[in-house]
Amino acid sequence: MGSKLTSRSTDYSKWYNELVVKADLAENSAVRGCMVIKPYGYAIWEKMQNELDKMFKETGHENAYFPLFVPKSLFEAEEKNAEGFAKECAVVTHYRLKTDPDNPGKLIVDPNAKLEEELVVRPTSEAIIWNTYRGWVQSYRDLPIKVNQWANVVRWEMRTRLFLRTAEFLWQEGHTAHATKQEALEETLQMQEVYADFAENFMAMPVVKGVKSESERFAGADDTYTIEALMQDGKALQAGTSHFLGQNFAKAFDVKYTSKEGKQEHVWSTSWGVSTRLIGGLIMTHSDDLGLVLPPKLAPIQVAIVPIYRTEEQLEAISVKVNEISSQLKAKGISVKFDDRDTYKPGWKFAEYELKGVPVRVAIGARDLENGTLEIARRDTLEKKSYQQEEAVEVIEALLHEIQENLLTKALGYRKEHTTVVDSFEEFKEVIENKGGFVSAHWDGTEETEDKIKEITKATIRCIPLDTKEEEGVCVFTGKPSNKRVLFAKAY
Amino acid sequence: MGSKLTSRSTDYSKWYNELVVKADLAENSAVRGCMVIKPYGYAIWEKMQNELDKMFKETGHENAYFPLFVPKSLFEAEEKNAEGFAKECAVVTHYRLKTDPDNPGKLIVDPNAKLEEELVVRPTSEAIIWNTYRGWVQSYRDLPIKVNQWANVVRWEMRTRLFLRTAEFLWQEGHTAHATKQEALEETLQMQEVYADFAENFMAMPVVKGVKSESERFAGADDTYTIEALMQDGKALQAGTSHFLGQNFAKAFDVKYTSKEGKQEHVWSTSWGVSTRLIGGLIMTHSDDLGLVLPPKLAPIQVAIVPIYRTEEQLEAISVKVNEISSQLKAKGISVKFDDRDTYKPGWKFAEYELKGVPVRVAIGARDLENGTLEIARRDTLEKKSYQQEEAVEVIEALLHEIQENLLTKALGYRKEHTTVVDSFEEFKEVIENKGGFVSAHWDGTEETEDKIKEITKATIRCIPLDTKEEEGVCVFTGKPSNKRVLFAKAY
């Protein structure tokens, strides 16, 4: 526990970094830019994985596993993809260490164990996977291929932050192959929808579904579909992307199929991914100056029960009651932790569960036993109230639903308040600088304008929302004609 | 599908390689020694993971994630461990590629992006984890730490085989820290027991629990506990290991705690792991010349249903019946695949499900509809029999249990037949050469004798079984006195 968190208003970035470490989610490691995900943080990731994996399987995907390494010659095959990732990739050049002849006890790279061809540690797996798919696809009968992989990837980022941007991160990457453009496009949109559904209904994090401008596209994609969330400090977070890859990888890796009509055709493809970055988004959507606030559906512990007692006899009597309530909760699939440690005081435990974002906290003391009561506190609003013991299970179950709902409603409210429609560049700058959030503005569609706006304001086009309506207007920056608004924001 | 498998008696090794590829479990990749685990093979791994993960959590462990890379200076800190793995590790030396100035479109390693310190791709994670644990442990209150990680690791093996020995493989590695030697020893044994339980009750693969001789110990361990299985060709497979690491890593990484008495003590530790190698063991324990034989508890598809029909009307009528039975099976947690593809004939499908090791196959035709019957075939014995449709669910449920039992019984029988007690070296050689299997023999306890026996026979000491009884005897090789028998075998 230790000292209090820096408040969000004092320094949002410092608050975030402190919170991640103090709530035992993750920490920096001895390897530059790589994190250790601690058990409490990993438990959140496991919950995310379980739900997403179910959704992937329900939409007809299977899991598989492809090599960590990509031989350089495959890595460079799809030119744009290679160009996009070459600047920040870890490269294996040797396969052995040997004792340093000048310094026994120390090891050096063995110059006699140089690889004939260097291996890139995968920053993403299109290359190795499309090289594999070539062997899997002959006829239209072999399509579609709908495969997902849970894996680690490495991108040698220069500025890293726990969960948000790390040199190594965990993710899933779906890679699908289709006979037609139409089917691949549908898959791309379906997976964006799956991500949006997960973000809103499990993370309680509202997202805007949109498509990226060309400059923000995935290297090698024809189009990148995205879900964009808004953090409490007014900055946007790209939370998941689904790429329509056209025939780019099929052409680079010569993946063709024989159609029903007997013609040779290149395959169409998609890829899509979300990563441990989602945990950063989860934190920055809901948490407060006391610590984490976790939506019940992803909280590793949903209910923490703290006994308040002086004597061993009191603790025993309380335990009997608590075990009764716990087992009823567990039977309903609710996770409960009864914290009867005698090494910490109740006040310390209350603060601990606030810091860790446990949605519901129950306190029960000797006096409660006499009265048949207990105290239930909710983490999101910090309200607490006394209830009869016999209604506890029902109240807690309802409360968990209510907290899940409330977090989404609150986040939706925040986003609504922080989405501003602007029609002049003065207003644009003023909003970006002082209020933050999404700015909905007309743009002339050129990369040049996009770059200039970014240079001046640090805001980028987060996406062209899918539900944007056609609307006559003029670009806020150049005054040139535009027929729809796009969303700008500063972003993580 | 394609052509028939090589038979086991013709060439066991060839049979294995063909089976892994033809049954769609895995294939070699473009990266030397690294495999692609295909969806059907990965589905088996997922089932294994689920069960093991449950067992780890039930025994009080939590999951976490540590970096893929180990800085060279940490890697070399525990001397024996470093020595053991330095010879076969992948080393990252650079963090960027750039366009080849002599050959645009090609990439080369950027000499200006050399890492200050080389990074070893983890062959095992003791070093990076113990460097982390130093920050987690101050007092006895912080102990025990019982953490597991599901991860990929890389060992630059020269001779690789799908699942059995690959340069990259998937595994779990548990790493625990304890206040006392006793507690660490108990943990080591507990995890060996968990592995044995999993092997026998889920994989239907009987194992001998034992301890390794010094020469076969994990590099950095004080003792390595193992589970050893016997494959159908008489060779042993080390299927899982649990290491008592003493204070070796705590000393190398200076991990100390303050005891209740206020003294500074080094922590005691264990590590334990099983890997995708288990899939190789599963295959070689049960499968036959027709293909895989999978124990129902780990089979991705437990029941395959094949309709036999001429007309669309017949298929429709069959489908109605099948859907009824399927939904009853699914309600019991049994996985069912109704294969109504019209692109393949029933005979082809029968062979396909035999190849893929589906435990129970159901066939139902137009005539069956009239008679209210169906045919149920079991993969393990290849028996088939006609049943009334209304008894199908009950019969199948019972059959799945029976198959699971039968596979274990059969494997136990094979092992019993192939475990030979010998008292002379002539007999030893003769058994190892002609019959194979485990040889139980007296050994004088020296590495020298172990090495010589290996040189002559290729057999190694698989383990000193935990249940070995004290027994006066003489070493089969040197005639020196020995007080217990150990198990020898040729091994994978």
mmCIF file with all atom_site columns, N, CA and C in Angstrom, chain A residues 176-228:
data_model
loop_
_atom_site.group_PDB
_atom_site.id
_atom_site.type_symbol
_atom_site.label_atom_id
_atom_site.label_alt_id
_atom_site.label_comp_id
_atom_site.label_asym_id
_atom_site.label_entity_id
_atom_site.label_seq_id
_atom_site.pdbx_PDB_ins_code
_atom_site.Cartn_x
_atom_site.Cartn_y
_atom_site.Cartn_z
_atom_site.occupancy
_atom_site.B_iso_or_equiv
_atom_site.pdbx_formal_charge
_atom_site.auth_seq_id
_atom_site.auth_comp_id
_atom_site.auth_asym_id
_atom_site.auth_atom_id
_atom_site.pdbx_PDB_model_num
ATOM 1   N N  . THR A 1 176 ? -7.319  -14.228 -41.384 1.00 0.00 ? 176 THR A N  1
ATOM 2   C CA . THR A 1 176 ? -8.287  -15.003 -42.153 1.00 0.00 ? 176 THR A CA 1
ATOM 3   C C  . THR A 1 176 ? -8.034  -14.884 -43.654 1.00 0.00 ? 176 THR A C  1
ATOM 4   N N  . ALA A 1 177 ? -8.444  -15.936 -44.351 1.00 0.00 ? 177 ALA A N  1
ATOM 5   C CA . ALA A 1 177 ? -8.272  -16.004 -45.810 1.00 0.00 ? 177 ALA A CA 1
ATOM 6   C C  . ALA A 1 177 ? -9.614  -16.323 -46.435 1.00 0.00 ? 177 ALA A C  1
ATOM 7   N N  . HIS A 1 178 ? -9.963  -15.611 -47.478 1.00 0.00 ? 178 HIS A N  1
ATOM 8   C CA . HIS A 1 178 ? -11.296 -15.742 -48.090 1.00 0.00 ? 178 HIS A CA 1
ATOM 9   C C  . HIS A 1 178 ? -11.217 -15.797 -49.605 1.00 0.00 ? 178 HIS A C  1
ATOM 10  N N  . ALA A 1 179 ? -12.281 -16.380 -50.169 1.00 0.00 ? 179 ALA A N  1
ATOM 11  C CA . ALA A 1 179 ? -12.341 -16.496 -51.626 1.00 0.00 ? 179 ALA A CA 1
ATOM 12  C C  . ALA A 1 179 ? -12.715 -15.168 -52.278 1.00 0.00 ? 179 ALA A C  1
ATOM 13  N N  . THR A 1 180 ? -13.495 -14.348 -51.573 1.00 0.00 ? 180 THR A N  1
ATOM 14  C CA . THR A 1 180 ? -13.963 -13.116 -52.224 1.00 0.00 ? 180 THR A CA 1
ATOM 15  C C  . THR A 1 180 ? -13.649 -11.876 -51.388 1.00 0.00 ? 180 THR A C  1
ATOM 16  N N  . LYS A 1 181 ? -13.587 -10.768 -52.082 1.00 0.00 ? 181 LYS A N  1
ATOM 17  C CA . LYS A 1 181 ? -13.375 -9.476  -51.445 1.00 0.00 ? 181 LYS A CA 1
ATOM 18  C C  . LYS A 1 181 ? -14.507 -9.186  -50.464 1.00 0.00 ? 181 LYS A C  1
ATOM 19  N N  . GLN A 1 182 ? -15.713 -9.459  -50.913 1.00 0.00 ? 182 GLN A N  1
ATOM 20  C CA . GLN A 1 182 ? -16.894 -9.192  -50.110 1.00 0.00 ? 182 GLN A CA 1
ATOM 21  C C  . GLN A 1 182 ? -16.824 -9.920  -48.770 1.00 0.00 ? 182 GLN A C  1
ATOM 22  N N  . GLU A 1 183 ? -16.452 -11.186 -48.825 1.00 0.00 ? 183 GLU A N  1
ATOM 23  C CA . GLU A 1 183 ? -16.406 -11.985 -47.605 1.00 0.00 ? 183 GLU A CA 1
ATOM 24  C C  . GLU A 1 183 ? -15.323 -11.458 -46.660 1.00 0.00 ? 183 GLU A C  1
ATOM 25  N N  . ALA A 1 184 ? -14.190 -11.055 -47.214 1.00 0.00 ? 184 ALA A N  1
ATOM 26  C CA . ALA A 1 184 ? -13.110 -10.523 -46.383 1.00 0.00 ? 184 ALA A CA 1
ATOM 27  C C  . ALA A 1 184 ? -13.525 -9.203  -45.736 1.00 0.00 ? 184 ALA A C  1
ATOM 28  N N  . LEU A 1 185 ? -14.229 -8.379  -46.497 1.00 0.00 ? 185 LEU A N  1
ATOM 29  C CA . LEU A 1 185 ? -14.719 -7.111  -45.942 1.00 0.00 ? 185 LEU A CA 1
ATOM 30  C C  . LEU A 1 185 ? -15.706 -7.363  -44.810 1.00 0.00 ? 185 LEU A C  1
ATOM 31  N N  . GLU A 1 186 ? -16.580 -8.325  -45.006 1.00 0.00 ? 186 GLU A N  1
ATOM 32  C CA . GLU A 1 186 ? -17.562 -8.650  -43.966 1.00 0.00 ? 186 GLU A CA 1
ATOM 33  C C  . GLU A 1 186 ? -16.866 -9.142  -42.693 1.00 0.00 ? 186 GLU A C  1
ATOM 34  N N  . GLU A 1 187 ? -15.847 -9.964  -42.888 1.00 0.00 ? 187 GLU A N  1
ATOM 35  C CA . GLU A 1 187 ? -15.074 -10.450 -41.741 1.00 0.00 ? 187 GLU A CA 1
ATOM 36  C C  . GLU A 1 187 ? -14.415 -9.278  -40.995 1.00 0.00 ? 187 GLU A C  1
ATOM 37  N N  . THR A 1 188 ? -13.819 -8.366  -41.738 1.00 0.00 ? 188 THR A N  1
ATOM 38  C CA . THR A 1 188 ? -13.161 -7.200  -41.125 1.00 0.00 ? 188 THR A CA 1
ATOM 39  C C  . THR A 1 188 ? -14.145 -6.445  -40.231 1.00 0.00 ? 188 THR A C  1
ATOM 40  N N  . LEU A 1 189 ? -15.319 -6.197  -40.782 1.00 0.00 ? 189 LEU A N  1
ATOM 41  C CA . LEU A 1 189 ? -16.328 -5.440  -40.035 1.00 0.00 ? 189 LEU A CA 1
ATOM 42  C C  . LEU A 1 189 ? -16.895 -6.250  -38.875 1.00 0.00 ? 189 LEU A C  1
ATOM 43  N N  . GLN A 1 190 ? -17.059 -7.539  -39.081 1.00 0.00 ? 190 GLN A N  1
ATOM 44  C CA . GLN A 1 190 ? -17.574 -8.388  -38.001 1.00 0.00 ? 190 GLN A CA 1
ATOM 45  C C  . GLN A 1 190 ? -16.633 -8.338  -36.790 1.00 0.00 ? 190 GLN A C  1
ATOM 46  N N  . MET A 1 191 ? -15.322 -8.398  -37.049 1.00 0.00 ? 191 MET A N  1
ATOM 47  C CA . MET A 1 191 ? -14.394 -8.432  -35.926 1.00 0.00 ? 191 MET A CA 1
ATOM 48  C C  . MET A 1 191 ? -14.299 -7.066  -35.234 1.00 0.00 ? 191 MET A C  1
ATOM 49  N N  . GLN A 1 192 ? -14.440 -5.994  -36.009 1.00 0.00 ? 192 GLN A N  1
ATOM 50  C CA . GLN A 1 192 ? -14.525 -4.679  -35.372 1.00 0.00 ? 192 GLN A CA 1
ATOM 51  C C  . GLN A 1 192 ? -15.734 -4.642  -34.441 1.00 0.00 ? 192 GLN A C  1
ATOM 52  N N  . GLU A 1 193 ? -16.823 -5.228  -34.900 1.00 0.00 ? 193 GLU A N  1
ATOM 53  C CA . GLU A 1 193 ? -18.047 -5.269  -34.102 1.00 0.00 ? 193 GLU A CA 1
ATOM 54  C C  . GLU A 1 193 ? -17.851 -6.110  -32.834 1.00 0.00 ? 193 GLU A C  1
ATOM 55  N N  . VAL A 1 194 ? -17.168 -7.245  -32.959 1.00 0.00 ? 194 VAL A N  1
ATOM 56  C CA . VAL A 1 194 ? -16.865 -8.085  -31.797 1.00 0.00 ? 194 VAL A CA 1
ATOM 57  C C  . VAL A 1 194 ? -16.058 -7.276  -30.772 1.00 0.00 ? 194 VAL A C  1
ATOM 58  N N  . TYR A 1 195 ? -15.057 -6.553  -31.255 1.00 0.00 ? 195 TYR A N  1
ATOM 59  C CA . TYR A 1 195 ? -14.235 -5.733  -30.349 1.00 0.00 ? 195 TYR A CA 1
ATOM 60  C C  . TYR A 1 195 ? -15.075 -4.653  -29.668 1.00 0.00 ? 195 TYR A C  1
ATOM 61  N N  . ALA A 1 196 ? -15.939 -4.009  -30.443 1.00 0.00 ? 196 ALA A N  1
ATOM 62  C CA . ALA A 1 196 ? -16.764 -2.942  -29.878 1.00 0.00 ? 196 ALA A CA 1
ATOM 63  C C  . ALA A 1 196 ? -17.705 -3.509  -28.807 1.00 0.00 ? 196 ALA A C  1
ATOM 64  N N  . ASP A 1 197 ? -18.273 -4.656  -29.113 1.00 0.00 ? 197 ASP A N  1
ATOM 65  C CA . ASP A 1 197 ? -19.164 -5.349  -28.182 1.00 0.00 ? 197 ASP A CA 1
ATOM 66  C C  . ASP A 1 197 ? -18.409 -5.664  -26.885 1.00 0.00 ? 197 ASP A C  1
ATOM 67  N N  . PHE A 1 198 ? -17.218 -6.219  -27.023 1.00 0.00 ? 198 PHE A N  1
ATOM 68  C CA . PHE A 1 198 ? -16.419 -6.546  -25.844 1.00 0.00 ? 198 PHE A CA 1
ATOM 69  C C  . PHE A 1 198 ? -16.081 -5.296  -25.039 1.00 0.00 ? 198 PHE A C  1
ATOM 70  N N  . ALA A 1 199 ? -15.645 -4.251  -25.731 1.00 0.00 ? 199 ALA A N  1
ATOM 71  C CA . ALA A 1 199 ? -15.249 -3.014  -25.040 1.00 0.00 ? 199 ALA A CA 1
ATOM 72  C C  . ALA A 1 199 ? -16.426 -2.453  -24.241 1.00 0.00 ? 199 ALA A C  1
ATOM 73  N N  . GLU A 1 200 ? -17.583 -2.403  -24.849 1.00 0.00 ? 200 GLU A N  1
ATOM 74  C CA . GLU A 1 200 ? -18.722 -1.781  -24.174 1.00 0.00 ? 200 GLU A CA 1
ATOM 75  C C  . GLU A 1 200 ? -19.345 -2.691  -23.127 1.00 0.00 ? 200 GLU A C  1
ATOM 76  N N  . ASN A 1 201 ? -19.512 -3.968  -23.467 1.00 0.00 ? 201 ASN A N  1
ATOM 77  C CA . ASN A 1 201 ? -20.284 -4.831  -22.568 1.00 0.00 ? 201 ASN A CA 1
ATOM 78  C C  . ASN A 1 201 ? -19.467 -5.551  -21.513 1.00 0.00 ? 201 ASN A C  1
ATOM 79  N N  . PHE A 1 202 ? -18.167 -5.599  -21.668 1.00 0.00 ? 202 PHE A N  1
ATOM 80  C CA . PHE A 1 202 ? -17.336 -6.196  -20.624 1.00 0.00 ? 202 PHE A CA 1
ATOM 81  C C  . PHE A 1 202 ? -16.453 -5.149  -19.944 1.00 0.00 ? 202 PHE A C  1
ATOM 82  N N  . MET A 1 203 ? -15.803 -4.307  -20.746 1.00 0.00 ? 203 MET A N  1
ATOM 83  C CA . MET A 1 203 ? -14.937 -3.285  -20.171 1.00 0.00 ? 203 MET A CA 1
ATOM 84  C C  . MET A 1 203 ? -15.718 -2.050  -19.725 1.00 0.00 ? 203 MET A C  1
ATOM 85  N N  . ALA A 1 204 ? -16.975 -1.944  -20.118 1.00 0.00 ? 204 ALA A N  1
ATOM 86  C CA . ALA A 1 204 ? -17.776 -0.743  -19.856 1.00 0.00 ? 204 ALA A CA 1
ATOM 87  C C  . ALA A 1 204 ? -17.072 0.491   -20.408 1.00 0.00 ? 204 ALA A C  1
ATOM 88  N N  . MET A 1 205 ? -16.410 0.297   -21.533 1.00 0.00 ? 205 MET A N  1
ATOM 89  C CA . MET A 1 205 ? -15.643 1.367   -22.182 1.00 0.00 ? 205 MET A CA 1
ATOM 90  C C  . MET A 1 205 ? -16.256 1.645   -23.544 1.00 0.00 ? 205 MET A C  1
ATOM 91  N N  . PRO A 1 206 ? -16.979 2.757   -23.674 1.00 0.00 ? 206 PRO A N  1
ATOM 92  C CA . PRO A 1 206 ? -17.609 3.047   -24.966 1.00 0.00 ? 206 PRO A CA 1
ATOM 93  C C  . PRO A 1 206 ? -16.556 3.328   -26.017 1.00 0.00 ? 206 PRO A C  1
ATOM 94  N N  . VAL A 1 207 ? -16.835 2.920   -27.233 1.00 0.00 ? 207 VAL A N  1
ATOM 95  C CA . VAL A 1 207 ? -15.889 3.159   -28.323 1.00 0.00 ? 207 VAL A CA 1
ATOM 96  C C  . VAL A 1 207 ? -16.599 3.678   -29.559 1.00 0.00 ? 207 VAL A C  1
ATOM 97  N N  . VAL A 1 208 ? -15.861 4.443   -30.329 1.00 0.00 ? 208 VAL A N  1
ATOM 98  C CA . VAL A 1 208 ? -16.348 4.883   -31.633 1.00 0.00 ? 208 VAL A CA 1
ATOM 99  C C  . VAL A 1 208 ? -15.793 3.920   -32.669 1.00 0.00 ? 208 VAL A C  1
ATOM 100 N N  . LYS A 1 209 ? -16.665 3.389   -33.509 1.00 0.00 ? 209 LYS A N  1
ATOM 101 C CA . LYS A 1 209 ? -16.216 2.524   -34.594 1.00 0.00 ? 209 LYS A CA 1
ATOM 102 C C  . LYS A 1 209 ? -15.978 3.387   -35.826 1.00 0.00 ? 209 LYS A C  1
ATOM 103 N N  . GLY A 1 210 ? -14.808 3.217   -36.408 1.00 0.00 ? 210 GLY A N  1
ATOM 104 C CA . GLY A 1 210 ? -14.531 4.024   -37.586 1.00 0.00 ? 210 GLY A CA 1
ATOM 105 C C  . GLY A 1 210 ? -13.462 3.396   -38.440 1.00 0.00 ? 210 GLY A C  1
ATOM 106 N N  . VAL A 1 211 ? -13.077 4.142   -39.449 1.00 0.00 ? 211 VAL A N  1
ATOM 107 C CA . VAL A 1 211 ? -12.016 3.666   -40.327 1.00 0.00 ? 211 VAL A CA 1
ATOM 108 C C  . VAL A 1 211 ? -10.884 4.696   -40.273 1.00 0.00 ? 211 VAL A C  1
ATOM 109 N N  . LYS A 1 212 ? -9.651  4.222   -40.384 1.00 0.00 ? 212 LYS A N  1
ATOM 110 C CA . LYS A 1 212 ? -8.495  5.107   -40.276 1.00 0.00 ? 212 LYS A CA 1
ATOM 111 C C  . LYS A 1 212 ? -8.270  5.877   -41.573 1.00 0.00 ? 212 LYS A C  1
ATOM 112 N N  . SER A 1 213 ? -7.689  7.039   -41.437 1.00 0.00 ? 213 SER A N  1
ATOM 113 C CA . SER A 1 213 ? -7.211  7.740   -42.628 1.00 0.00 ? 213 SER A CA 1
ATOM 114 C C  . SER A 1 213 ? -5.972  6.995   -43.123 1.00 0.00 ? 213 SER A C  1
ATOM 115 N N  . GLU A 1 214 ? -5.571  7.286   -44.350 1.00 0.00 ? 214 GLU A N  1
ATOM 116 C CA . GLU A 1 214 ? -4.490  6.531   -44.956 1.00 0.00 ? 214 GLU A CA 1
ATOM 117 C C  . GLU A 1 214 ? -3.211  6.556   -44.123 1.00 0.00 ? 214 GLU A C  1
ATOM 118 N N  . SER A 1 215 ? -2.907  7.690   -43.542 1.00 0.00 ? 215 SER A N  1
ATOM 119 C CA . SER A 1 215 ? -1.629  7.825   -42.823 1.00 0.00 ? 215 SER A CA 1
ATOM 120 C C  . SER A 1 215 ? -1.600  7.031   -41.524 1.00 0.00 ? 215 SER A C  1
ATOM 121 N N  . GLU A 1 216 ? -2.762  6.672   -41.024 1.00 0.00 ? 216 GLU A N  1
ATOM 122 C CA . GLU A 1 216 ? -2.814  5.929   -39.763 1.00 0.00 ? 216 GLU A CA 1
ATOM 123 C C  . GLU A 1 216 ? -3.095  4.439   -39.980 1.00 0.00 ? 216 GLU A C  1
ATOM 124 N N  . ARG A 1 217 ? -3.100  4.037   -41.230 1.00 0.00 ? 217 ARG A N  1
ATOM 125 C CA . ARG A 1 217 ? -3.399  2.647   -41.588 1.00 0.00 ? 217 ARG A CA 1
ATOM 126 C C  . ARG A 1 217 ? -2.279  1.690   -41.163 1.00 0.00 ? 217 ARG A C  1
ATOM 127 N N  . PHE A 1 218 ? -2.652  0.455   -40.913 1.00 0.00 ? 218 PHE A N  1
ATOM 128 C CA . PHE A 1 218 ? -1.677  -0.612  -40.654 1.00 0.00 ? 218 PHE A CA 1
ATOM 129 C C  . PHE A 1 218 ? -0.815  -0.811  -41.902 1.00 0.00 ? 218 PHE A C  1
ATOM 130 N N  . ALA A 1 219 ? 0.474   -1.001  -41.698 1.00 0.00 ? 219 ALA A N  1
ATOM 131 C CA . ALA A 1 219 ? 1.395   -1.155  -42.827 1.00 0.00 ? 219 ALA A CA 1
ATOM 132 C C  . ALA A 1 219 ? 1.100   -2.451  -43.582 1.00 0.00 ? 219 ALA A C  1
ATOM 133 N N  . GLY A 1 220 ? 0.573   -2.323  -44.769 1.00 0.00 ? 220 GLY A N  1
ATOM 134 C CA . GLY A 1 220 ? 0.233   -3.505  -45.558 1.00 0.00 ? 220 GLY A CA 1
ATOM 135 C C  . GLY A 1 220 ? -1.268  -3.681  -45.747 1.00 0.00 ? 220 GLY A C  1
ATOM 136 N N  . ALA A 1 221 ? -2.058  -2.842  -45.083 1.00 0.00 ? 221 ALA A N  1
ATOM 137 C CA . ALA A 1 221 ? -3.522  -2.962  -45.191 1.00 0.00 ? 221 ALA A CA 1
ATOM 138 C C  . ALA A 1 221 ? -4.067  -2.042  -46.269 1.00 0.00 ? 221 ALA A C  1
ATOM 139 N N  . ASP A 1 222 ? -5.218  -2.422  -46.846 1.00 0.00 ? 222 ASP A N  1
ATOM 140 C CA . ASP A 1 222 ? -5.949  -1.523  -47.729 1.00 0.00 ? 222 ASP A CA 1
ATOM 141 C C  . ASP A 1 222 ? -6.834  -0.595  -46.916 1.00 0.00 ? 222 ASP A C  1
ATOM 142 N N  . ASP A 1 223 ? -7.299  -1.100  -45.775 1.00 0.00 ? 223 ASP A N  1
ATOM 143 C CA . ASP A 1 223 ? -8.094  -0.279  -44.875 1.00 0.00 ? 223 ASP A CA 1
ATOM 144 C C  . ASP A 1 223 ? -7.943  -0.806  -43.458 1.00 0.00 ? 223 ASP A C  1
ATOM 145 N N  . THR A 1 224 ? -7.901  0.112   -42.501 1.00 0.00 ? 224 THR A N  1
ATOM 146 C CA . THR A 1 224 ? -7.845  -0.279  -41.098 1.00 0.00 ? 224 THR A CA 1
ATOM 147 C C  . THR A 1 224 ? -9.087  0.238   -40.391 1.00 0.00 ? 224 THR A C  1
ATOM 148 N N  . TYR A 1 225 ? -9.853  -0.701  -39.847 1.00 0.00 ? 225 TYR A N  1
ATOM 149 C CA . TYR A 1 225 ? -11.016 -0.349  -39.047 1.00 0.00 ? 225 TYR A CA 1
ATOM 150 C C  . TYR A 1 225 ? -10.594 -0.347  -37.585 1.00 0.00 ? 225 TYR A C  1
ATOM 151 N N  . THR A 1 226 ? -11.126 0.590   -36.828 1.00 0.00 ? 226 THR A N  1
ATOM 152 C CA . THR A 1 226 ? -10.633 0.781   -35.468 1.00 0.00 ? 226 THR A CA 1
ATOM 153 C C  . THR A 1 226 ? -11.761 0.988   -34.489 1.00 0.00 ? 226 THR A C  1
ATOM 154 N N  . ILE A 1 227 ? -11.495 0.698   -33.231 1.00 0.00 ? 227 ILE A N  1
ATOM 155 C CA . ILE A 1 227 ? -12.389 1.175   -32.167 1.00 0.00 ? 227 ILE A CA 1
ATOM 156 C C  . ILE A 1 227 ? -11.561 2.154   -31.330 1.00 0.00 ? 227 ILE A C  1
ATOM 157 N N  . GLU A 1 228 ? -12.119 3.346   -31.122 1.00 0.00 ? 228 GLU A N  1
ATOM 158 C CA . GLU A 1 228 ? -11.406 4.417   -30.422 1.00 0.00 ? 228 GLU A CA 1
ATOM 159 C C  . GLU A 1 228 ? -12.152 4.770   -29.132 1.00 0.00 ? 228 GLU A C  1
#
